[in-house]
Amino acid sequence: QQQVKQSPQSLIVQKGGIPIINCAYENTAFDYFPWYQQFPGKGPALLIAIRPDVSEKKEGRFTISFNKSAKQFSLHIMDSQPGDSATYFCAASKDGNEKLTFGTGTRLTIIP
Amino acid sequence: DADVTQTPRNRITKTGKRIMLECSQTKGHDRMYWYRQDPGLGLRLIYYSFDVKDINKGEISDGYSVSRQAQAKFSLSLESAIPNQTALYFCATSDPGGSGRNYNEQFFGPGTRLTVL
């Protein structure tokens, strides 16, 4: 049972474009939604996270948009760079303190 | 940054062999996790431990076992490896008290690539 559905599976964007990765969840008890970034040969690392009491969170060029009624959240990367090429995972958990349920991942490629 | 280390980094083994993957951390975190990563399936939780005396099954624990030898060490065993256990395995730690940027940030090791022939 896939509790967090992520799309697209892969994405190619030109440098400077704005890639958008979407996630949808089913469990309304989820209240913590992080995004992890993984470079080849490395473990995932936390990129940015949001709680459902806000609809948007920005950290540098990365923005999470959150739609509680639709049970969806998305990651936007402004002014994308080739160095942003990585696999991105959305995730969710209850209480912010429990184990994470990850999406299936999006392989992002930024071409010069 | 070698706060979470995994050994071995790569392993090739044969069907039916017992294999152990080891994870050590110097972050002082109580919580540790084992995940496997498969293309198109993302990261799936195998087992997790919230302290030395606590072991919990994740979503795909069949065919795996774990041992929490100390706060800093969490090992994953495949008692009788099979080809569909070929995957990338990650150990992670977290501190609900919030030593990371977010209070449930998970810190991942570099991974172990396991191939079962």
PDB file of C-alpha atoms in Angstrom:
ATOM      1  CA  GLN A   1       0.000   0.000   0.000  1.00  0.00           C
ATOM      2  CA  GLN A   2       1.598   3.214  -1.215  1.00  0.00           C
ATOM      3  CA  GLN A   3       0.698   5.842   1.366  1.00  0.00           C
ATOM      4  CA  VAL A   4       2.729   8.572  -0.329  1.00  0.00           C
ATOM      5  CA  LYS A   5       2.520   8.788  -4.109  1.00  0.00           C
ATOM      6  CA  GLN A   6       5.208  10.765  -5.907  1.00  0.00           C
ATOM      7  CA  SER A   7       5.384  11.994  -9.501  1.00  0.00           C
ATOM      8  CA  PRO A   8       6.993  12.209 -11.938  1.00  0.00           C
ATOM      9  CA  GLN A   9       9.454   9.343 -11.747  1.00  0.00           C
ATOM     10  CA  SER A  10      11.984  11.328 -13.753  1.00  0.00           C
ATOM     11  CA  LEU A  11      12.252  14.915 -14.917  1.00  0.00           C
ATOM     12  CA  ILE A  12      14.601  16.787 -17.227  1.00  0.00           C
ATOM     13  CA  VAL A  13      14.681  20.578 -17.036  1.00  0.00           C
ATOM     14  CA  GLN A  14      16.878  23.163 -18.632  1.00  0.00           C
ATOM     15  CA  LYS A  15      19.101  25.298 -16.408  1.00  0.00           C
ATOM     16  CA  GLY A  16      17.150  28.207 -14.957  1.00  0.00           C
ATOM     17  CA  GLY A  17      13.819  26.416 -15.251  1.00  0.00           C
ATOM     18  CA  ILE A  18      11.549  25.537 -12.338  1.00  0.00           C
ATOM     19  CA  PRO A  19      11.178  21.783 -11.819  1.00  0.00           C
ATOM     20  CA  ILE A  20       8.123  20.783  -9.810  1.00  0.00           C
ATOM     21  CA  ILE A  21       7.789  17.441  -8.053  1.00  0.00           C
ATOM     22  CA  ASN A  22       4.446  16.409  -6.637  1.00  0.00           C
ATOM     23  CA  CYS A  23       3.386  14.160  -3.803  1.00  0.00           C
ATOM     24  CA  ALA A  24       0.003  13.028  -2.558  1.00  0.00           C
ATOM     25  CA  TYR A  25      -0.769  11.291   0.692  1.00  0.00           C
ATOM     26  CA  GLU A  26      -3.703   9.301   2.013  1.00  0.00           C
ATOM     27  CA  ASN A  27      -3.308   9.290   5.784  1.00  0.00           C
ATOM     28  CA  THR A  28      -4.847  12.453   7.256  1.00  0.00           C
ATOM     29  CA  ALA A  29      -2.917  11.826  10.480  1.00  0.00           C
ATOM     30  CA  PHE A  30       0.337  12.757   8.726  1.00  0.00           C
ATOM     31  CA  ASP A  31       1.563  16.108   9.987  1.00  0.00           C
ATOM     32  CA  TYR A  32       5.198  16.380   8.954  1.00  0.00           C
ATOM     33  CA  PHE A  33       6.299  16.447   5.330  1.00  0.00           C
ATOM     34  CA  PRO A  34      10.020  16.524   4.539  1.00  0.00           C
ATOM     35  CA  TRP A  35      11.874  16.369   1.250  1.00  0.00           C
ATOM     36  CA  TYR A  36      15.167  14.510   0.982  1.00  0.00           C
ATOM     37  CA  GLN A  37      17.820  14.985  -1.695  1.00  0.00           C
ATOM     38  CA  GLN A  38      20.125  12.162  -2.770  1.00  0.00           C
ATOM     39  CA  PHE A  39      23.216  12.516  -4.944  1.00  0.00           C
ATOM     40  CA  PRO A  40      24.669   9.458  -6.700  1.00  0.00           C
ATOM     41  CA  GLY A  41      26.670   7.282  -4.329  1.00  0.00           C
ATOM     42  CA  LYS A  42      25.406   9.103  -1.260  1.00  0.00           C
ATOM     43  CA  GLY A  43      22.680   8.637   1.297  1.00  0.00           C
ATOM     44  CA  PRO A  44      19.637  10.913   1.244  1.00  0.00           C
ATOM     45  CA  ALA A  45      19.874  14.173   3.177  1.00  0.00           C
ATOM     46  CA  LEU A  46      17.111  16.424   4.462  1.00  0.00           C
ATOM     47  CA  LEU A  47      16.473  19.334   2.116  1.00  0.00           C
ATOM     48  CA  ILE A  48      13.412  21.116   3.496  1.00  0.00           C
ATOM     49  CA  ALA A  49      10.321  20.208   5.532  1.00  0.00           C
ATOM     50  CA  ILE A  50       6.871  21.610   6.237  1.00  0.00           C
ATOM     51  CA  ARG A  51       4.130  21.183   8.817  1.00  0.00           C
ATOM     52  CA  PRO A  52       0.466  21.517   7.732  1.00  0.00           C
ATOM     53  CA  ASP A  53      -0.148  24.733   9.641  1.00  0.00           C
ATOM     54  CA  VAL A  54       1.425  26.689   6.761  1.00  0.00           C
ATOM     55  CA  SER A  55       0.785  26.520   3.015  1.00  0.00           C
ATOM     56  CA  GLU A  56       4.276  27.358   1.851  1.00  0.00           C
ATOM     57  CA  LYS A  57       7.846  27.234   3.078  1.00  0.00           C
ATOM     58  CA  LYS A  58      10.934  28.625   1.354  1.00  0.00           C
ATOM     59  CA  GLU A  59      14.565  27.895   1.979  1.00  0.00           C
ATOM     60  CA  GLY A  60      16.827  29.520  -0.558  1.00  0.00           C
ATOM     61  CA  ARG A  61      15.812  28.344  -4.033  1.00  0.00           C
ATOM     62  CA  PHE A  62      13.657  25.503  -2.660  1.00  0.00           C
ATOM     63  CA  THR A  63       9.969  25.928  -1.885  1.00  0.00           C
ATOM     64  CA  ILE A  64       7.393  23.501  -0.551  1.00  0.00           C
ATOM     65  CA  SER A  65       3.761  24.214  -1.381  1.00  0.00           C
ATOM     66  CA  PHE A  66       1.212  22.409   0.764  1.00  0.00           C
ATOM     67  CA  ASN A  67      -2.491  21.869   0.093  1.00  0.00           C
ATOM     68  CA  LYS A  68      -4.087  20.258   3.127  1.00  0.00           C
ATOM     69  CA  SER A  69      -7.572  19.871   1.643  1.00  0.00           C
ATOM     70  CA  ALA A  70      -6.199  18.108  -1.438  1.00  0.00           C
ATOM     71  CA  LYS A  71      -3.684  16.116   0.640  1.00  0.00           C
ATOM     72  CA  GLN A  72      -0.918  17.164  -1.719  1.00  0.00           C
ATOM     73  CA  PHE A  73       2.435  18.882  -1.426  1.00  0.00           C
ATOM     74  CA  SER A  74       5.053  19.792  -3.968  1.00  0.00           C
ATOM     75  CA  LEU A  75       8.668  20.858  -4.241  1.00  0.00           C
ATOM     76  CA  HIS A  76       9.660  23.749  -6.515  1.00  0.00           C
ATOM     77  CA  ILE A  77      13.260  24.570  -7.349  1.00  0.00           C
ATOM     78  CA  MET A  78      13.776  28.137  -8.525  1.00  0.00           C
ATOM     79  CA  ASP A  79      16.562  29.025 -10.961  1.00  0.00           C
ATOM     80  CA  SER A  80      17.580  25.363 -11.193  1.00  0.00           C
ATOM     81  CA  GLN A  81      21.254  24.543 -11.664  1.00  0.00           C
ATOM     82  CA  PRO A  82      23.075  21.437 -12.946  1.00  0.00           C
ATOM     83  CA  GLY A  83      24.233  20.875  -9.349  1.00  0.00           C
ATOM     84  CA  ASP A  84      20.590  20.292  -8.384  1.00  0.00           C
ATOM     85  CA  SER A  85      20.615  17.094 -10.443  1.00  0.00           C
ATOM     86  CA  ALA A  86      19.779  14.394  -7.915  1.00  0.00           C
ATOM     87  CA  THR A  87      17.024  12.076  -6.786  1.00  0.00           C
ATOM     88  CA  TYR A  88      14.377  13.723  -4.622  1.00  0.00           C
ATOM     89  CA  PHE A  89      12.154  11.894  -2.158  1.00  0.00           C
ATOM     90  CA  CYS A  90       9.092  13.246  -0.438  1.00  0.00           C
ATOM     91  CA  ALA A  91       8.075  11.700   2.876  1.00  0.00           C
ATOM     92  CA  ALA A  92       5.467  11.960   5.597  1.00  0.00           C
ATOM     93  CA  SER A  93       5.054  11.007   9.220  1.00  0.00           C
ATOM     94  CA  LYS A  94       2.587  11.310  12.081  1.00  0.00           C
ATOM     95  CA  ASP A  95       3.294  13.611  14.992  1.00  0.00           C
ATOM     96  CA  GLY A  96       6.598  14.524  13.372  1.00  0.00           C
ATOM     97  CA  ASN A  97       8.157  12.033  15.661  1.00  0.00           C
ATOM     98  CA  GLU A  98       7.420   8.692  14.122  1.00  0.00           C
ATOM     99  CA  LYS A  99       8.989   6.724  11.313  1.00  0.00           C
ATOM    100  CA  LEU A 100       8.876   8.248   7.847  1.00  0.00           C
ATOM    101  CA  THR A 101       6.934   6.911   4.876  1.00  0.00           C
ATOM    102  CA  PHE A 102       8.798   7.795   1.691  1.00  0.00           C
ATOM    103  CA  GLY A 103       7.577   8.372  -1.844  1.00  0.00           C
ATOM    104  CA  THR A 104       9.089   6.463  -4.736  1.00  0.00           C
ATOM    105  CA  GLY A 105      11.544   9.187  -5.725  1.00  0.00           C
ATOM    106  CA  THR A 106      12.076  11.518  -8.693  1.00  0.00           C
ATOM    107  CA  ARG A 107      15.296  11.536 -10.652  1.00  0.00           C
ATOM    108  CA  LEU A 108      15.881  15.160 -11.653  1.00  0.00           C
ATOM    109  CA  THR A 109      18.351  16.159 -14.351  1.00  0.00           C
ATOM    110  CA  ILE A 110      19.157  19.810 -15.009  1.00  0.00           C
ATOM    111  CA  ILE A 111      20.764  20.292 -18.393  1.00  0.00           C
ATOM    112  CA  PRO A 112      23.040  23.297 -19.079  1.00  0.00           C
TER     113      PRO A 112
ATOM    114  CA  ASP B   1      31.219  13.740   7.528  1.00  0.00           C
ATOM    115  CA  ALA B   2      31.422  10.129   8.786  1.00  0.00           C
ATOM    116  CA  ASP B   3      28.802  10.390  11.550  1.00  0.00           C
ATOM    117  CA  VAL B   4      26.923   7.357  10.208  1.00  0.00           C
ATOM    118  CA  THR B   5      29.091   4.622   8.744  1.00  0.00           C
ATOM    119  CA  GLN B   6      28.103   1.407   7.037  1.00  0.00           C
ATOM    120  CA  THR B   7      30.177  -1.673   6.339  1.00  0.00           C
ATOM    121  CA  PRO B   8      30.704  -3.165   3.891  1.00  0.00           C
ATOM    122  CA  ARG B   9      30.040  -0.594   1.158  1.00  0.00           C
ATOM    123  CA  ASN B  10      29.668  -3.262  -1.483  1.00  0.00           C
ATOM    124  CA  ARG B  11      29.000  -6.959  -1.166  1.00  0.00           C
ATOM    125  CA  ILE B  12      28.378  -9.749  -3.607  1.00  0.00           C
ATOM    126  CA  THR B  13      27.084 -12.989  -2.175  1.00  0.00           C
ATOM    127  CA  LYS B  14      25.358 -16.165  -3.296  1.00  0.00           C
ATOM    128  CA  THR B  15      21.845 -17.401  -2.731  1.00  0.00           C
ATOM    129  CA  GLY B  16      21.449 -19.089   0.637  1.00  0.00           C
ATOM    130  CA  LYS B  17      24.378 -17.377   2.332  1.00  0.00           C
ATOM    131  CA  ARG B  18      24.000 -15.518   5.618  1.00  0.00           C
ATOM    132  CA  ILE B  19      25.138 -11.956   5.483  1.00  0.00           C
ATOM    133  CA  MET B  20      25.368  -9.127   7.986  1.00  0.00           C
ATOM    134  CA  LEU B  21      25.403  -5.423   7.246  1.00  0.00           C
ATOM    135  CA  GLU B  22      26.699  -3.177   9.989  1.00  0.00           C
ATOM    136  CA  CYS B  23      25.910   0.395  10.931  1.00  0.00           C
ATOM    137  CA  SER B  24      27.713   2.582  13.442  1.00  0.00           C
ATOM    138  CA  GLN B  25      27.012   6.167  14.442  1.00  0.00           C
ATOM    139  CA  THR B  26      28.796   8.807  16.448  1.00  0.00           C
ATOM    140  CA  LYS B  27      25.857  11.205  16.595  1.00  0.00           C
ATOM    141  CA  GLY B  28      24.634   9.962  19.961  1.00  0.00           C
ATOM    142  CA  HIS B  29      21.145   9.347  18.584  1.00  0.00           C
ATOM    143  CA  ASP B  30      18.839   6.801  20.172  1.00  0.00           C
ATOM    144  CA  ARG B  31      16.808   6.088  17.046  1.00  0.00           C
ATOM    145  CA  MET B  32      18.178   3.975  14.210  1.00  0.00           C
ATOM    146  CA  TYR B  33      16.615   2.637  11.030  1.00  0.00           C
ATOM    147  CA  TRP B  34      17.331   0.230   8.189  1.00  0.00           C
ATOM    148  CA  TYR B  35      15.938   0.931   4.709  1.00  0.00           C
ATOM    149  CA  ARG B  36      16.317  -0.659   1.325  1.00  0.00           C
ATOM    150  CA  GLN B  37      16.225   1.343  -1.894  1.00  0.00           C
ATOM    151  CA  ASP B  38      15.075  -0.163  -5.176  1.00  0.00           C
ATOM    152  CA  PRO B  39      14.578   1.721  -8.462  1.00  0.00           C
ATOM    153  CA  GLY B  40      10.995   2.881  -8.772  1.00  0.00           C
ATOM    154  CA  LEU B  41      10.121   1.781  -5.244  1.00  0.00           C
ATOM    155  CA  GLY B  42      11.872   4.462  -3.219  1.00  0.00           C
ATOM    156  CA  LEU B  43      13.027   3.876   0.325  1.00  0.00           C
ATOM    157  CA  ARG B  44      11.241   1.177   2.275  1.00  0.00           C
ATOM    158  CA  LEU B  45      11.657   0.656   5.981  1.00  0.00           C
ATOM    159  CA  ILE B  46      12.897  -2.774   7.065  1.00  0.00           C
ATOM    160  CA  TYR B  47      13.373  -2.380  10.832  1.00  0.00           C
ATOM    161  CA  TYR B  48      13.722   0.440  13.298  1.00  0.00           C
ATOM    162  CA  SER B  49      14.856   0.852  16.871  1.00  0.00           C
ATOM    163  CA  PHE B  50      13.997   3.742  19.155  1.00  0.00           C
ATOM    164  CA  ASP B  51      16.458   2.671  21.838  1.00  0.00           C
ATOM    165  CA  VAL B  52      18.723  -0.247  22.692  1.00  0.00           C
ATOM    166  CA  LYS B  53      15.885  -2.370  24.081  1.00  0.00           C
ATOM    167  CA  ASP B  54      13.390  -1.494  21.363  1.00  0.00           C
ATOM    168  CA  ILE B  55      13.157  -3.277  17.988  1.00  0.00           C
ATOM    169  CA  ASN B  56      10.263  -2.831  15.577  1.00  0.00           C
ATOM    170  CA  LYS B  57       9.391  -4.314  12.208  1.00  0.00           C
ATOM    171  CA  GLY B  58       8.974  -1.993   9.275  1.00  0.00           C
ATOM    172  CA  GLU B  59       6.953  -2.550   6.146  1.00  0.00           C
ATOM    173  CA  ILE B  60       9.232  -5.201   4.593  1.00  0.00           C
ATOM    174  CA  SER B  61      10.856  -7.144   7.443  1.00  0.00           C
ATOM    175  CA  ASP B  62      10.340 -10.679   6.070  1.00  0.00           C
ATOM    176  CA  GLY B  63      13.697 -12.355   5.391  1.00  0.00           C
ATOM    177  CA  TYR B  64      15.603  -9.879   7.580  1.00  0.00           C
ATOM    178  CA  SER B  65      16.579  -9.648  11.238  1.00  0.00           C
ATOM    179  CA  VAL B  66      18.350  -6.968  13.253  1.00  0.00           C
ATOM    180  CA  SER B  67      20.437  -6.577  16.360  1.00  0.00           C
ATOM    181  CA  ARG B  68      20.947  -3.392  18.365  1.00  0.00           C
ATOM    182  CA  GLN B  69      24.215  -4.119  20.116  1.00  0.00           C
ATOM    183  CA  ALA B  70      24.600  -0.670  21.641  1.00  0.00           C
ATOM    184  CA  GLN B  71      23.252   2.830  21.183  1.00  0.00           C
ATOM    185  CA  ALA B  72      25.806   3.334  18.432  1.00  0.00           C
ATOM    186  CA  LYS B  73      25.451   0.024  16.573  1.00  0.00           C
ATOM    187  CA  PHE B  74      22.587  -1.491  14.616  1.00  0.00           C
ATOM    188  CA  SER B  75      23.155  -4.539  12.401  1.00  0.00           C
ATOM    189  CA  LEU B  76      20.964  -5.994   9.676  1.00  0.00           C
ATOM    190  CA  SER B  77      21.149  -9.701   8.848  1.00  0.00           C
ATOM    191  CA  LEU B  78      19.898 -11.704   5.916  1.00  0.00           C
ATOM    192  CA  GLU B  79      19.683 -15.252   7.243  1.00  0.00           C
ATOM    193  CA  SER B  80      19.479 -16.893   3.830  1.00  0.00           C
ATOM    194  CA  ALA B  81      19.991 -14.371   1.049  1.00  0.00           C
ATOM    195  CA  ILE B  82      17.877 -14.534  -2.100  1.00  0.00           C
ATOM    196  CA  PRO B  83      18.289 -12.659  -5.407  1.00  0.00           C
ATOM    197  CA  ASN B  84      15.332 -10.321  -4.809  1.00  0.00           C
ATOM    198  CA  GLN B  85      17.190  -8.942  -1.794  1.00  0.00           C
ATOM    199  CA  THR B  86      19.636  -7.359  -4.220  1.00  0.00           C
ATOM    200  CA  ALA B  87      19.320  -3.651  -3.390  1.00  0.00           C
ATOM    201  CA  LEU B  88      20.955  -0.594  -1.890  1.00  0.00           C
ATOM    202  CA  TYR B  89      20.670  -0.650   1.906  1.00  0.00           C
ATOM    203  CA  PHE B  90      20.758   2.429   4.083  1.00  0.00           C
ATOM    204  CA  CYS B  91      21.093   2.914   7.791  1.00  0.00           C
ATOM    205  CA  ALA B  92      19.785   6.140   9.322  1.00  0.00           C
ATOM    206  CA  THR B  93      19.620   7.785  12.725  1.00  0.00           C
ATOM    207  CA  SER B  94      17.447  10.474  14.241  1.00  0.00           C
ATOM    208  CA  ASP B  95      17.067  12.439  17.433  1.00  0.00           C
ATOM    209  CA  PRO B  96      13.497  13.465  18.284  1.00  0.00           C
ATOM    210  CA  GLY B  97      14.918  16.034  20.643  1.00  0.00           C
ATOM    211  CA  GLY B  98      15.922  18.040  17.604  1.00  0.00           C
ATOM    212  CA  SER B  99      19.672  18.143  17.130  1.00  0.00           C
ATOM    213  CA  GLY B 100      19.025  18.477  13.420  1.00  0.00           C
ATOM    214  CA  ARG B 101      17.423  21.376  11.570  1.00  0.00           C
ATOM    215  CA  ASN B 102      14.104  19.660  12.005  1.00  0.00           C
ATOM    216  CA  TYR B 103      13.247  17.649  15.031  1.00  0.00           C
ATOM    217  CA  ASN B 104      12.803  14.367  13.222  1.00  0.00           C
ATOM    218  CA  GLU B 105      15.577  14.808  10.671  1.00  0.00           C
ATOM    219  CA  GLN B 106      17.027  11.461   9.685  1.00  0.00           C
ATOM    220  CA  PHE B 107      20.755  11.235   8.983  1.00  0.00           C
ATOM    221  CA  PHE B 108      21.667   8.563   6.471  1.00  0.00           C
ATOM    222  CA  GLY B 109      24.818   6.535   6.041  1.00  0.00           C
ATOM    223  CA  PRO B 110      26.487   6.164   2.628  1.00  0.00           C
ATOM    224  CA  GLY B 111      24.745   2.882   1.860  1.00  0.00           C
ATOM    225  CA  THR B 112      25.695  -0.718   1.163  1.00  0.00           C
ATOM    226  CA  ARG B 113      25.184  -2.098  -2.315  1.00  0.00           C
ATOM    227  CA  LEU B 114      24.279  -5.768  -1.954  1.00  0.00           C
ATOM    228  CA  THR B 115      24.113  -8.191  -4.851  1.00  0.00           C
ATOM    229  CA  VAL B 116      22.764 -11.698  -4.341  1.00  0.00           C
ATOM    230  CA  LEU B 117      23.583 -14.063  -7.174  1.00  0.00           C
TER     231      LEU B 117
END
